[in-house]
Short mmCIF file of C-alpha atoms in Angstrom, two decimals:
data_model
loop_
_atom_site.label_atom_id
_atom_site.label_comp_id
_atom_site.label_asym_id
_atom_site.label_seq_id
_atom_site.Cartn_x
_atom_site.Cartn_y
_atom_site.Cartn_z
CA MET V 1 115.15 168.66 5.66
CA TRP V 2 117.35 171.47 6.96
CA LYS V 3 120.53 170.67 5.01
CA GLU V 4 123.15 173.37 5.66
CA THR V 5 120.71 175.97 6.96
CA ALA V 6 119.96 174.92 10.56
CA ILE V 7 122.37 177.44 12.00
CA SER V 8 122.17 181.20 12.38
CA ASN V 9 123.88 184.03 14.17
CA ALA V 10 122.12 186.82 16.05
CA GLU V 11 122.89 189.42 18.72
CA TRP V 12 121.11 188.62 21.98
CA THR V 13 120.60 190.90 24.98
CA GLY V 14 119.43 189.69 28.38
CA VAL V 15 120.37 189.03 31.99
CA ARG V 16 122.91 186.45 33.08
CA LEU V 17 121.23 183.24 34.22
CA ARG V 18 123.93 183.21 36.94
CA ASP V 19 122.78 186.57 38.33
CA LEU V 20 119.19 185.37 38.34
CA LEU V 21 120.10 182.18 40.22
CA LEU V 22 122.25 184.08 42.75
CA LEU V 23 119.41 186.58 43.31
CA ALA V 24 117.10 183.63 43.93
CA GLY V 25 119.41 182.48 46.72
CA VAL V 26 121.22 179.63 44.95
CA ASN V 27 124.56 178.75 46.54
CA PRO V 28 127.10 178.54 43.67
CA ASN V 29 129.22 176.12 45.71
CA ASP V 30 126.38 173.68 46.42
CA THR V 31 127.89 170.49 44.97
CA ARG V 32 124.51 168.74 44.96
CA ILE V 33 123.42 170.91 42.03
CA LYS V 34 124.63 169.36 38.77
CA HIS V 35 122.03 170.36 36.17
CA VAL V 36 119.60 173.18 35.45
CA HIS V 37 116.28 172.17 33.87
CA LEU V 38 114.68 174.63 31.46
CA GLU V 39 111.06 174.41 30.31
CA GLY V 40 109.21 176.32 27.60
CA ALA V 41 105.54 177.19 27.22
CA ASP V 42 105.10 175.04 24.11
CA THR V 43 103.69 171.53 24.50
CA ASP V 44 103.74 168.31 22.55
CA LEU V 45 100.58 166.42 21.46
CA GLU V 46 100.25 164.94 24.94
CA GLY V 47 100.44 168.32 26.67
CA GLN V 48 104.03 167.96 27.93
CA CYS V 49 106.02 171.20 27.95
CA TYR V 50 109.23 171.20 25.96
CA GLY V 51 112.05 170.72 28.46
CA VAL V 52 115.77 170.01 28.53
CA SER V 53 118.73 170.64 30.82
CA ILE V 54 122.19 172.14 30.75
CA THR V 55 124.96 171.60 33.29
CA PHE V 56 125.04 173.82 36.38
CA GLU V 57 128.55 174.85 35.37
CA LYS V 58 127.34 176.12 31.98
CA ALA V 59 124.33 177.81 33.61
CA MET V 60 126.75 179.69 35.91
CA SER V 61 129.07 180.71 33.07
CA PRO V 62 129.00 184.40 32.19
CA GLU V 63 127.87 183.82 28.59
CA THR V 64 124.61 182.02 29.45
CA ILE V 65 121.74 184.51 29.49
CA ILE V 66 117.97 184.82 29.64
CA ALA V 67 117.45 186.98 26.57
CA TYR V 68 114.71 189.57 26.15
CA SER V 69 116.02 191.13 22.95
CA MET V 70 117.24 189.79 19.59
CA ASN V 71 119.25 191.94 17.18
CA GLY V 72 118.41 195.05 19.18
CA THR V 73 114.65 194.63 19.19
CA GLU V 74 111.97 192.52 20.90
CA ILE V 75 112.38 188.78 20.31
CA PRO V 76 110.02 187.72 17.47
CA ARG V 77 107.41 185.13 18.50
CA ASP V 78 109.02 182.38 16.42
CA HIS V 79 112.32 182.97 18.21
CA GLY V 80 110.89 182.58 21.70
CA ALA V 81 109.25 185.84 22.88
CA PRO V 82 109.14 187.16 25.51
CA LEU V 83 112.07 185.24 27.08
CA ARG V 84 114.50 182.71 25.66
CA CYS V 85 117.52 181.01 27.21
CA VAL V 86 120.67 181.56 25.14
CA VAL V 87 123.49 179.10 25.87
CA PRO V 88 126.45 180.00 23.63
CA GLY V 89 128.58 177.06 22.46
CA VAL V 90 125.76 174.59 23.04
CA VAL V 91 123.29 173.12 20.51
CA GLY V 92 120.03 174.90 19.76
CA ALA V 93 117.95 172.15 21.39
CA ARG V 94 119.03 173.40 24.85
CA GLN V 95 118.31 177.08 24.14
CA VAL V 96 114.72 176.94 25.32
CA LYS V 97 112.22 179.34 23.70
CA TRP V 98 109.11 180.79 25.46
CA LEU V 99 110.95 180.07 28.72
CA LYS V 100 108.61 179.36 31.63
CA THR V 101 110.41 177.32 34.30
CA ILE V 102 113.95 177.03 35.67
CA ARG V 103 114.67 174.18 38.10
CA LEU V 104 117.87 172.92 39.78
CA SER V 105 118.63 169.22 40.08
CA ASP V 106 121.26 166.57 40.70
CA VAL V 107 120.20 164.76 37.50
CA GLU V 108 119.50 165.68 33.89
CA SER V 109 115.97 166.66 32.85
CA PRO V 110 113.69 163.58 32.76
CA SER V 111 111.97 164.97 29.64
CA HIS V 112 111.63 163.06 26.41
CA TRP V 113 113.85 165.63 24.66
CA GLN V 114 116.71 165.19 27.10
CA GLN V 115 116.39 161.44 27.58
CA LYS V 116 115.25 160.12 24.19
CA ASP V 117 116.06 162.77 21.65
CA TYR V 118 119.25 164.55 20.67
CA ARG V 119 121.39 161.57 21.64
CA VAL V 120 123.62 159.82 19.15
CA PHE V 121 123.85 156.05 18.84
CA ALA V 122 126.98 154.23 17.71
CA THR V 123 127.41 153.32 14.05
CA SER V 124 126.82 149.65 14.91
CA VAL V 125 123.25 150.26 16.18
CA GLU V 126 120.77 149.52 13.39
CA LEU V 127 117.06 149.90 12.67
CA GLY V 128 115.17 147.22 14.61
CA ASP V 129 117.80 146.90 17.38
CA GLU V 130 116.61 147.38 20.95
CA LEU V 131 117.62 150.94 21.88
CA ASP V 132 119.39 151.49 25.19
CA TRP V 133 118.92 155.25 25.58
CA LYS V 134 120.57 155.29 29.02
CA SER V 135 123.86 154.10 27.51
CA ILE V 136 124.36 157.18 25.34
CA HIS V 137 125.00 160.83 26.10
CA SER V 138 122.82 163.85 25.45
CA ILE V 139 124.26 166.28 22.93
CA GLN V 140 125.43 169.51 24.52
CA GLU V 141 128.41 170.89 22.56
CA TYR V 142 128.55 170.24 18.84
CA PRO V 143 131.77 169.13 17.12
CA ILE V 144 133.42 171.28 14.46
CA GLN V 145 131.56 171.80 11.20
CA SER V 146 131.76 173.88 8.03
CA ALA V 147 129.62 174.36 4.93
CA PHE V 148 129.48 176.17 1.64
CA CYS V 149 126.58 178.59 1.18
CA ILE V 150 127.95 179.84 -2.16
CA PRO V 151 127.78 178.37 -4.75
CA PRO V 152 124.72 176.13 -4.42
CA PRO V 153 125.05 172.58 -5.84
CA GLY V 154 124.63 172.30 -9.61
CA THR V 155 125.76 175.86 -10.27
CA LYS V 156 127.13 176.47 -13.77
CA VAL V 157 130.31 178.52 -13.94
CA GLU V 158 131.72 179.82 -17.22
CA ARG V 159 135.26 178.68 -17.86
CA ALA V 160 136.19 182.24 -18.88
CA GLU V 161 135.60 183.37 -15.27
CA GLY V 162 138.86 181.63 -14.38
CA THR V 163 137.86 180.91 -10.80
CA VAL V 164 134.95 179.64 -8.75
CA ASP V 165 134.21 181.99 -5.85
CA VAL V 166 133.11 180.14 -2.72
CA ALA V 167 131.84 181.33 0.68
CA GLY V 168 130.28 179.81 3.76
CA TYR V 169 130.63 179.36 7.51
CA ALA V 170 132.53 177.25 10.06
CA TRP V 171 131.67 176.75 13.71
CA SER V 172 132.69 174.61 16.66
CA GLY V 173 131.05 173.93 20.03
CA GLY V 174 132.17 175.16 23.43
CA GLY V 175 133.43 178.49 22.14
CA ARG V 176 136.39 176.80 20.42
CA GLY V 177 137.40 179.33 17.80
CA ILE V 178 138.06 178.35 14.18
CA ILE V 179 141.77 178.62 13.38
CA ARG V 180 141.67 177.42 9.77
CA VAL V 181 139.31 176.71 6.90
CA GLU V 182 140.64 174.86 3.86
CA VAL V 183 138.89 174.47 0.53
CA SER V 184 139.54 172.17 -2.40
CA GLY V 185 138.39 172.27 -6.02
CA ASP V 186 139.34 168.68 -6.83
CA GLY V 187 137.44 166.59 -4.29
CA GLY V 188 140.07 166.94 -1.55
CA LYS V 189 143.26 166.05 -3.44
CA THR V 190 144.72 169.57 -3.09
CA TRP V 191 143.79 172.33 -0.66
CA GLN V 192 144.13 176.06 -0.15
CA ASN V 193 143.45 178.25 2.89
CA ALA V 194 140.30 180.37 2.82
CA GLU V 195 140.14 183.96 4.10
CA LEU V 196 138.36 184.20 7.46
CA GLU V 197 136.04 186.84 8.88
CA GLN V 198 135.45 186.65 12.65
CA ASP V 199 133.79 188.70 15.39
CA GLU V 200 136.56 190.97 16.71
CA ASN V 201 135.03 191.00 20.18
CA GLN V 202 135.40 187.25 20.67
CA ASP V 203 138.74 185.60 21.38
CA ILE V 204 139.85 182.19 20.18
CA ASP V 205 138.75 180.49 23.45
CA HIS V 206 135.31 182.15 23.61
CA MET V 207 134.15 182.33 20.02
CA TRP V 208 130.40 181.82 20.14
CA ALA V 209 129.72 183.36 16.73
CA TRP V 210 130.34 181.58 13.49
CA THR V 211 133.39 182.23 11.30
CA LEU V 212 132.66 183.26 7.72
CA PHE V 213 135.05 182.18 4.98
CA ARG V 214 135.62 183.02 1.35
CA ALA V 215 138.05 181.91 -1.33
CA SER V 216 138.58 181.87 -5.09
CA ILE V 217 139.41 178.45 -6.49
CA LYS V 218 141.12 178.33 -9.87
CA ILE V 219 139.35 176.35 -12.57
CA PRO V 220 141.83 173.73 -13.82
CA GLU V 221 142.26 173.31 -17.57
CA GLY V 222 140.06 170.80 -19.34
CA VAL V 223 137.58 169.95 -16.56
CA ASN V 224 133.79 169.95 -17.05
CA LYS V 225 132.92 169.72 -13.38
CA MET V 226 134.56 170.44 -10.05
CA GLU V 227 133.93 168.84 -6.68
CA LEU V 228 134.28 171.65 -4.12
CA VAL V 229 135.17 170.52 -0.58
CA VAL V 230 135.50 172.47 2.67
CA LYS V 231 136.94 171.42 6.05
CA ALA V 232 137.75 173.42 9.17
CA THR V 233 140.03 173.14 12.21
CA ASP V 234 139.24 174.53 15.66
CA ARG V 235 141.68 175.78 18.30
CA ALA V 236 141.81 172.34 19.94
CA TYR V 237 142.87 171.01 16.51
CA ASN V 238 139.62 169.12 16.10
CA THR V 239 138.96 168.36 12.46
CA GLN V 240 136.07 166.90 10.47
CA PRO V 241 135.90 163.32 9.17
CA GLU V 242 136.35 162.89 5.41
CA THR V 243 133.07 160.99 4.95
CA PRO V 244 129.99 160.19 7.06
CA ALA V 245 130.86 156.44 7.05
CA GLY V 246 132.46 156.40 10.49
CA ILE V 247 129.84 158.64 12.14
CA TRP V 248 126.71 157.30 10.48
CA ASN V 249 123.99 156.81 13.09
CA LEU V 250 120.42 155.62 13.28
CA ARG V 251 118.87 159.06 13.70
CA GLY V 252 121.15 160.87 11.26
CA LEU V 253 122.41 163.35 13.87
CA ILE V 254 125.64 165.41 13.85
CA ASN V 255 126.94 164.64 10.40
CA ASN V 256 129.97 166.94 10.33
CA ALA V 257 131.84 165.26 7.47
CA TRP V 258 133.59 167.40 4.86
CA HIS V 259 130.97 169.35 2.91
CA ARG V 260 131.04 168.69 -0.83
CA VAL V 261 129.33 170.64 -3.62
CA GLU V 262 129.57 169.86 -7.32
CA VAL V 263 129.58 172.60 -9.92
CA GLU V 264 129.55 172.42 -13.71
CA ILE V 265 132.10 174.27 -15.85
CA THR V 266 130.62 175.52 -19.13
CA ASP V 267 132.26 176.96 -22.24
CA MET X 1 159.99 158.00 17.30
CA TRP X 2 157.41 157.87 20.07
CA LYS X 3 154.60 156.11 18.18
CA GLU X 4 151.68 155.40 20.53
CA THR X 5 153.68 155.82 23.74
CA ALA X 6 154.02 159.58 24.22
CA ILE X 7 151.19 159.71 26.75
CA SER X 8 150.99 158.63 30.37
CA ASN X 9 148.79 159.03 33.38
CA ALA X 10 150.02 159.82 36.91
CA GLU X 11 148.65 161.19 40.17
CA TRP X 12 150.02 164.65 40.90
CA THR X 13 149.89 166.58 44.18
CA GLY X 14 150.68 170.26 44.54
CA VAL X 15 149.33 173.73 45.13
CA ARG X 16 146.91 175.51 42.82
CA LEU X 17 148.69 177.97 40.55
CA ARG X 18 145.67 180.21 41.16
CA ASP X 19 146.28 180.27 44.92
CA LEU X 20 149.94 181.10 44.31
CA LEU X 21 149.07 183.97 41.97
CA LEU X 22 146.43 185.37 44.36
CA LEU X 23 148.92 185.17 47.26
CA ALA X 24 151.40 187.10 45.10
CA GLY X 25 148.82 189.89 44.76
CA VAL X 26 147.55 189.21 41.24
CA ASN X 27 144.12 190.70 40.56
CA PRO X 28 142.03 187.93 38.96
CA ASN X 29 139.88 190.54 37.18
CA ASP X 30 142.81 192.38 35.61
CA THR X 31 141.82 192.15 31.95
CA ARG X 32 145.31 193.13 30.80
CA ILE X 33 146.59 189.71 31.86
CA LYS X 34 146.00 187.21 29.04
CA HIS X 35 148.84 184.69 29.35
CA VAL X 36 151.07 183.14 32.01
CA HIS X 37 154.65 182.40 30.96
CA LEU X 38 156.34 179.38 32.54
CA GLU X 39 160.08 178.75 32.40
CA GLY X 40 162.09 175.69 33.38
CA ALA X 41 165.70 175.36 34.56
CA ASP X 42 166.77 173.37 31.48
CA THR X 43 168.42 175.25 28.62
CA ASP X 44 168.97 174.70 24.93
CA LEU X 45 172.40 174.75 23.23
CA GLU X 46 172.35 178.56 23.21
CA GLY X 47 171.62 178.82 26.94
CA GLN X 48 167.94 179.74 26.58
CA CYS X 49 165.66 178.32 29.28
CA TYR X 50 162.78 176.17 28.10
CA GLY X 51 159.70 178.39 28.19
CA VAL X 52 156.10 178.38 27.05
CA SER X 53 152.81 179.97 28.06
CA ILE X 54 149.26 179.00 28.94
CA THR X 55 146.22 181.28 28.99
CA PHE X 56 145.51 183.24 32.18
CA GLU X 57 142.08 181.60 32.27
CA LYS X 58 143.64 178.11 32.34
CA ALA X 59 146.22 179.23 34.90
CA MET X 60 143.35 180.38 37.16
CA SER X 61 141.36 177.15 36.69
CA PRO X 62 141.21 174.90 39.77
CA GLU X 63 142.88 171.95 38.04
CA THR X 64 146.14 173.75 37.16
CA ILE X 65 148.74 173.09 39.87
CA ILE X 66 152.40 173.46 40.73
CA ALA X 67 153.14 169.84 41.64
CA TYR X 68 155.68 168.71 44.24
CA SER X 69 154.67 165.05 44.30
CA MET X 70 154.07 162.38 41.64
CA ASN X 71 152.20 159.17 42.42
CA GLY X 72 152.47 159.85 46.16
CA THR X 73 156.23 160.35 46.29
CA GLU X 74 158.81 163.01 45.36
CA ILE X 75 158.84 163.88 41.66
CA PRO X 76 161.65 161.92 39.96
CA ARG X 77 164.33 164.10 38.34
CA ASP X 78 163.29 163.12 34.80
CA HIS X 79 159.74 164.22 35.55
CA GLY X 80 160.70 167.72 36.71
CA ALA X 81 161.85 167.68 40.38
CA PRO X 82 161.44 169.58 42.56
CA LEU X 83 158.53 171.50 40.97
CA ARG X 84 156.57 170.95 37.80
CA CYS X 85 153.54 172.74 36.40
CA VAL X 86 150.67 170.33 35.68
CA VAL X 87 148.02 171.69 33.30
CA PRO X 88 145.32 169.01 32.88
CA GLY X 89 143.67 168.86 29.46
CA VAL X 90 146.59 170.64 27.79
CA VAL X 91 149.50 169.12 25.84
CA GLY X 92 152.66 168.04 27.65
CA ALA X 93 154.74 170.79 26.03
CA ARG X 94 153.08 173.39 28.30
CA GLN X 95 153.55 171.37 31.53
CA VAL X 96 156.93 172.84 32.34
CA LYS X 97 159.41 170.67 34.29
CA TRP X 98 162.07 172.00 36.71
CA LEU X 99 159.88 175.10 37.00
CA LYS X 100 161.85 178.26 37.77
CA THR X 101 159.91 181.34 36.65
CA ILE X 102 156.24 182.37 36.40
CA ARG X 103 155.47 185.64 34.59
CA LEU X 104 152.20 187.38 33.63
CA SER X 105 151.74 189.01 30.25
CA ASP X 106 149.31 190.35 27.68
CA VAL X 107 150.96 188.24 24.97
CA GLU X 108 152.07 184.63 24.56
CA SER X 109 155.60 183.62 25.56
CA PRO X 110 158.15 184.94 23.03
CA SER X 111 160.16 181.71 23.38
CA HIS X 112 161.13 179.51 20.46
CA TRP X 113 158.93 176.71 21.86
CA GLN X 114 155.81 178.86 21.96
CA GLN X 115 156.41 180.78 18.74
CA LYS X 116 158.14 178.28 16.42
CA ASP X 117 157.45 174.84 17.79
CA TYR X 118 154.27 172.97 18.59
CA ARG X 119 152.31 174.81 15.93
CA VAL X 120 150.61 173.00 13.08
CA PHE X 121 150.78 174.18 9.48
CA ALA X 122 147.99 173.55 6.97
CA THR X 123 148.18 170.51 4.70
CA SER X 124 149.00 172.76 1.74
CA VAL X 125 152.27 174.02 3.26
CA GLU X 126 155.18 172.00 1.89
CA LEU X 127 158.88 171.54 2.47
CA GLY X 128 160.71 174.53 0.99
CA ASP X 129 157.77 176.96 1.39
CA GLU X 130 158.40 180.14 3.34
CA LEU X 131 156.96 179.53 6.81
CA ASP X 132 154.70 182.19 8.31
CA TRP X 133 154.77 181.12 11.97
CA LYS X 134 152.66 184.09 13.08
CA SER X 135 149.75 182.87 10.96
CA ILE X 136 149.25 179.63 12.89
CA HIS X 137 148.18 178.86 16.43
CA SER X 138 150.15 177.29 19.27
CA ILE X 139 148.84 173.90 20.34
CA GLN X 140 147.16 174.00 23.74
CA GLU X 141 144.38 171.38 23.86
CA TYR X 142 144.82 168.20 21.84
CA PRO X 143 142.00 166.77 19.73
CA ILE X 144 140.53 163.34 20.48
CA GLN X 145 142.77 160.31 19.99
CA SER X 146 142.82 156.59 20.68
CA ALA X 147 145.32 153.76 20.26
CA PHE X 148 145.75 150.04 20.69
CA CYS X 149 148.43 148.95 23.16
CA ILE X 150 147.43 145.28 22.85
CA PRO X 151 148.08 143.50 20.57
CA PRO X 152 151.26 144.94 19.05
CA PRO X 153 151.45 144.99 15.21
CA GLY X 154 152.42 141.69 13.61
CA THR X 155 151.07 139.57 16.47
CA LYS X 156 150.16 136.01 15.51
CA VAL X 157 146.84 134.76 16.88
CA GLU X 158 145.78 131.11 16.64
CA ARG X 159 142.48 130.65 14.88
CA ALA X 160 141.36 128.26 17.62
CA GLU X 161 141.35 131.16 20.09
CA GLY X 162 138.16 132.35 18.37
CA THR X 163 138.74 136.03 19.23
CA VAL X 164 141.46 138.67 19.22
CA ASP X 165 141.58 140.48 22.57
CA VAL X 166 142.39 144.18 22.21
CA ALA X 167 143.06 146.93 24.74
CA GLY X 168 144.31 150.51 24.72
CA TYR X 169 143.50 154.08 25.67
CA ALA X 170 141.46 157.05 24.44
CA TRP X 171 141.85 160.68 25.44
CA SER X 172 140.64 164.13 24.46
CA GLY X 173 141.86 167.62 25.33
CA GLY X 174 140.17 170.18 27.57
CA GLY X 175 138.79 167.57 29.97
CA ARG X 176 136.28 166.39 27.37
CA GLY X 177 135.39 162.90 28.55
CA ILE X 178 135.33 159.91 26.22
CA ILE X 179 131.76 158.72 25.65
CA ARG X 180 132.48 155.90 23.19
CA VAL X 181 135.28 153.76 21.81
CA GLU X 182 134.56 151.58 18.80
CA VAL X 183 136.77 148.82 17.41
CA SER X 184 136.75 146.97 14.11
CA GLY X 185 138.37 143.72 13.02
CA ASP X 186 137.89 144.30 9.30
CA GLY X 187 139.59 147.59 8.59
CA GLY X 188 136.59 149.71 9.56
CA LYS X 189 133.80 148.04 7.60
CA THR X 190 131.97 146.87 10.76
CA TRP X 191 132.29 148.13 14.33
CA GLN X 192 131.54 147.11 17.90
CA ASN X 193 131.59 149.11 21.13
CA ALA X 194 134.52 148.50 23.50
CA GLU X 195 134.17 148.29 27.28
CA LEU X 196 135.43 151.44 29.01
CA GLU X 197 137.30 151.93 32.28
CA GLN X 198 137.36 155.51 33.62
CA ASP X 199 138.41 157.38 36.74
CA GLU X 200 135.28 157.47 38.92
CA ASN X 201 136.32 160.77 40.48
CA GLN X 202 136.22 162.64 37.18
CA ASP X 203 132.99 163.62 35.45
CA ILE X 204 132.39 163.76 31.72
CA ASP X 205 133.16 167.50 31.55
CA HIS X 206 136.39 167.33 33.61
CA MET X 207 138.01 164.07 32.57
CA TRP X 208 141.74 164.74 32.68
CA ALA X 209 142.76 161.07 32.91
CA TRP X 210 142.75 158.72 29.98
CA THR X 211 139.99 156.19 29.34
CA LEU X 212 141.11 152.57 29.03
CA PHE X 213 139.22 150.26 26.69
CA ARG X 214 139.09 146.55 26.01
CA ALA X 215 137.16 144.28 23.65
CA SER X 216 137.17 140.82 22.13
CA ILE X 217 136.85 140.79 18.37
CA LYS X 218 135.63 137.58 16.75
CA ILE X 219 137.94 136.03 14.16
CA PRO X 220 135.91 135.69 10.95
CA GLU X 221 136.03 132.37 9.09
CA GLY X 222 138.68 131.91 6.43
CA VAL X 223 140.81 135.02 7.06
CA ASN X 224 144.60 134.92 7.38
CA LYS X 225 144.99 138.44 8.68
CA MET X 226 142.88 141.06 10.36
CA GLU X 227 143.18 144.85 10.25
CA LEU X 228 142.22 146.07 13.73
CA VAL X 229 140.96 149.68 13.89
CA VAL X 230 140.01 151.86 16.85
CA LYS X 231 138.23 155.24 16.97
CA ALA X 232 136.81 157.24 19.85
CA THR X 233 134.16 159.94 20.41
CA ASP X 234 134.33 162.64 23.10
CA ARG X 235 131.45 164.34 24.88
CA ALA X 236 131.41 167.18 22.32
CA TYR X 237 130.95 164.45 19.67
CA ASN X 238 134.38 165.12 18.25
CA THR X 239 135.63 162.12 16.27
CA GLN X 240 138.89 161.13 14.59
CA PRO X 241 139.57 161.34 10.85
CA GLU X 242 139.70 158.02 8.99
CA THR X 243 143.15 158.65 7.53
CA PRO X 244 145.97 161.18 8.01
CA ALA X 245 145.46 162.54 4.45
CA GLY X 246 143.41 165.56 5.49
CA ILE X 247 145.55 166.45 8.53
CA TRP X 248 149.02 165.75 7.11
CA ASN X 249 151.37 168.59 8.00
CA LEU X 250 154.96 169.57 7.49
CA ARG X 251 156.12 168.75 11.01
CA GLY X 252 154.05 165.59 11.46
CA LEU X 253 152.20 166.90 14.52
CA ILE X 254 148.84 165.79 15.94
CA ASN X 255 148.10 162.80 13.76
CA ASN X 256 144.92 161.56 15.43
CA ALA X 257 143.63 159.42 12.56
CA TRP X 258 142.06 156.02 13.30
CA HIS X 259 144.74 153.72 14.73
CA ARG X 260 145.25 150.55 12.70
CA VAL X 261 147.13 147.38 13.68
CA GLU X 262 147.47 144.28 11.53
CA VAL X 263 147.55 140.80 13.09
CA GLU X 264 148.12 137.40 11.49
CA ILE X 265 145.72 134.52 12.04
CA THR X 266 147.51 131.16 12.15
CA ASP X 267 146.21 127.55 12.09
#
């Protein structure tokens, strides 16, 4: 159970996948090439290497790299040493660790992970239904999301403090920068803007790093608990759904509903 | 009041804005150029020409054109004859009609329409508050939206028909193709997938045209009215909010909440 923690932010150094492909003689205008398959050295119980694909367009974008360094030092083994593909704006599942093979194709990777994993069924599909995997799309870019890291659920705050200090992150796929994070102390009835902290080197159309937020929410008189809520807006004015009801799906993927945390106010 | 009708779909022919800029001697790698200002021949009451800007990156994208033809014939006057800028994936406000001037800049257009119109305030900003226009972002790409065109609200359907036939459109900004449209006949408690009709020449990452949908929703026994609801999902798994509560804003812009239409069932 990863909860809010299956996201991180690191500094990667490497060579552009584009430069590698051009050096290998790939014609960037070859319209037959639609996808780039990536395979790692790790295998499943049947000996199949982990494999997925990204679009040729994303592979040729300047931000997609084969990394050999993480946070200024060698990539740790758990993070994919010696080489890992880093595909900014795209979900982690496509950022293949222990990278071994790169292959061009007119179709998506035939691997289990591309074809039968990391795809989201409609709300109407239920346990026991026959699953038509071909009818649904592989996840590449994530939708907008945000979460509190501070305070954790169940925190007790003394009324005399006057405010509850909150902090967390927001992020959206495809490099779509976060333009606004709003927080609420009353379950979403009233809102205030949070203060944002963003990587100065990334513009609003190419914001691969997360946006950190912080705010102080006033403790209203007479309450014993507060339901903290956070929601974010990206530069394409995508927002998050209020509840998971409309995005519920069989495999529990991509729940980006408003994040809610309850805290107790003590005297 | 435009309601669901402020969107249309036409076939445009023209020259790439990129080709025009290159012919004029613009260096595509000049990092000082961030925005392209576009001005039309129409003026406001004070004599100012309508003007906005798009990013240099979008201006240099292959889909952005200066159109001289609409649906295979000369552009009608109301649609911007003789020349109109067409910027697929971006809101209509930036697709300047009666195009007169193109200018490169390191900043967005200083015009009223770029600086003080088509920007969305946070939910917490209310009538009478001092408005800090600099703090909010100009709308370029729209978020995902969908709407019923059939049936219109208040339609009476005979119970003997057995089903209510619905149809409409879905669309998302930035060329993000629609991967799913779901409809409900009971206000969003249960859902079914609609059948989609899409332009075969546009792939899921470059889908500038709208997606049409249709479905037949069964009339449940014993009901006298049905609340029809539609919601869509784009290829970045962006969805629509259930209600406008969380996206309400001072100027009423970009309400992309689930579209709801009530019909009466008659005997």
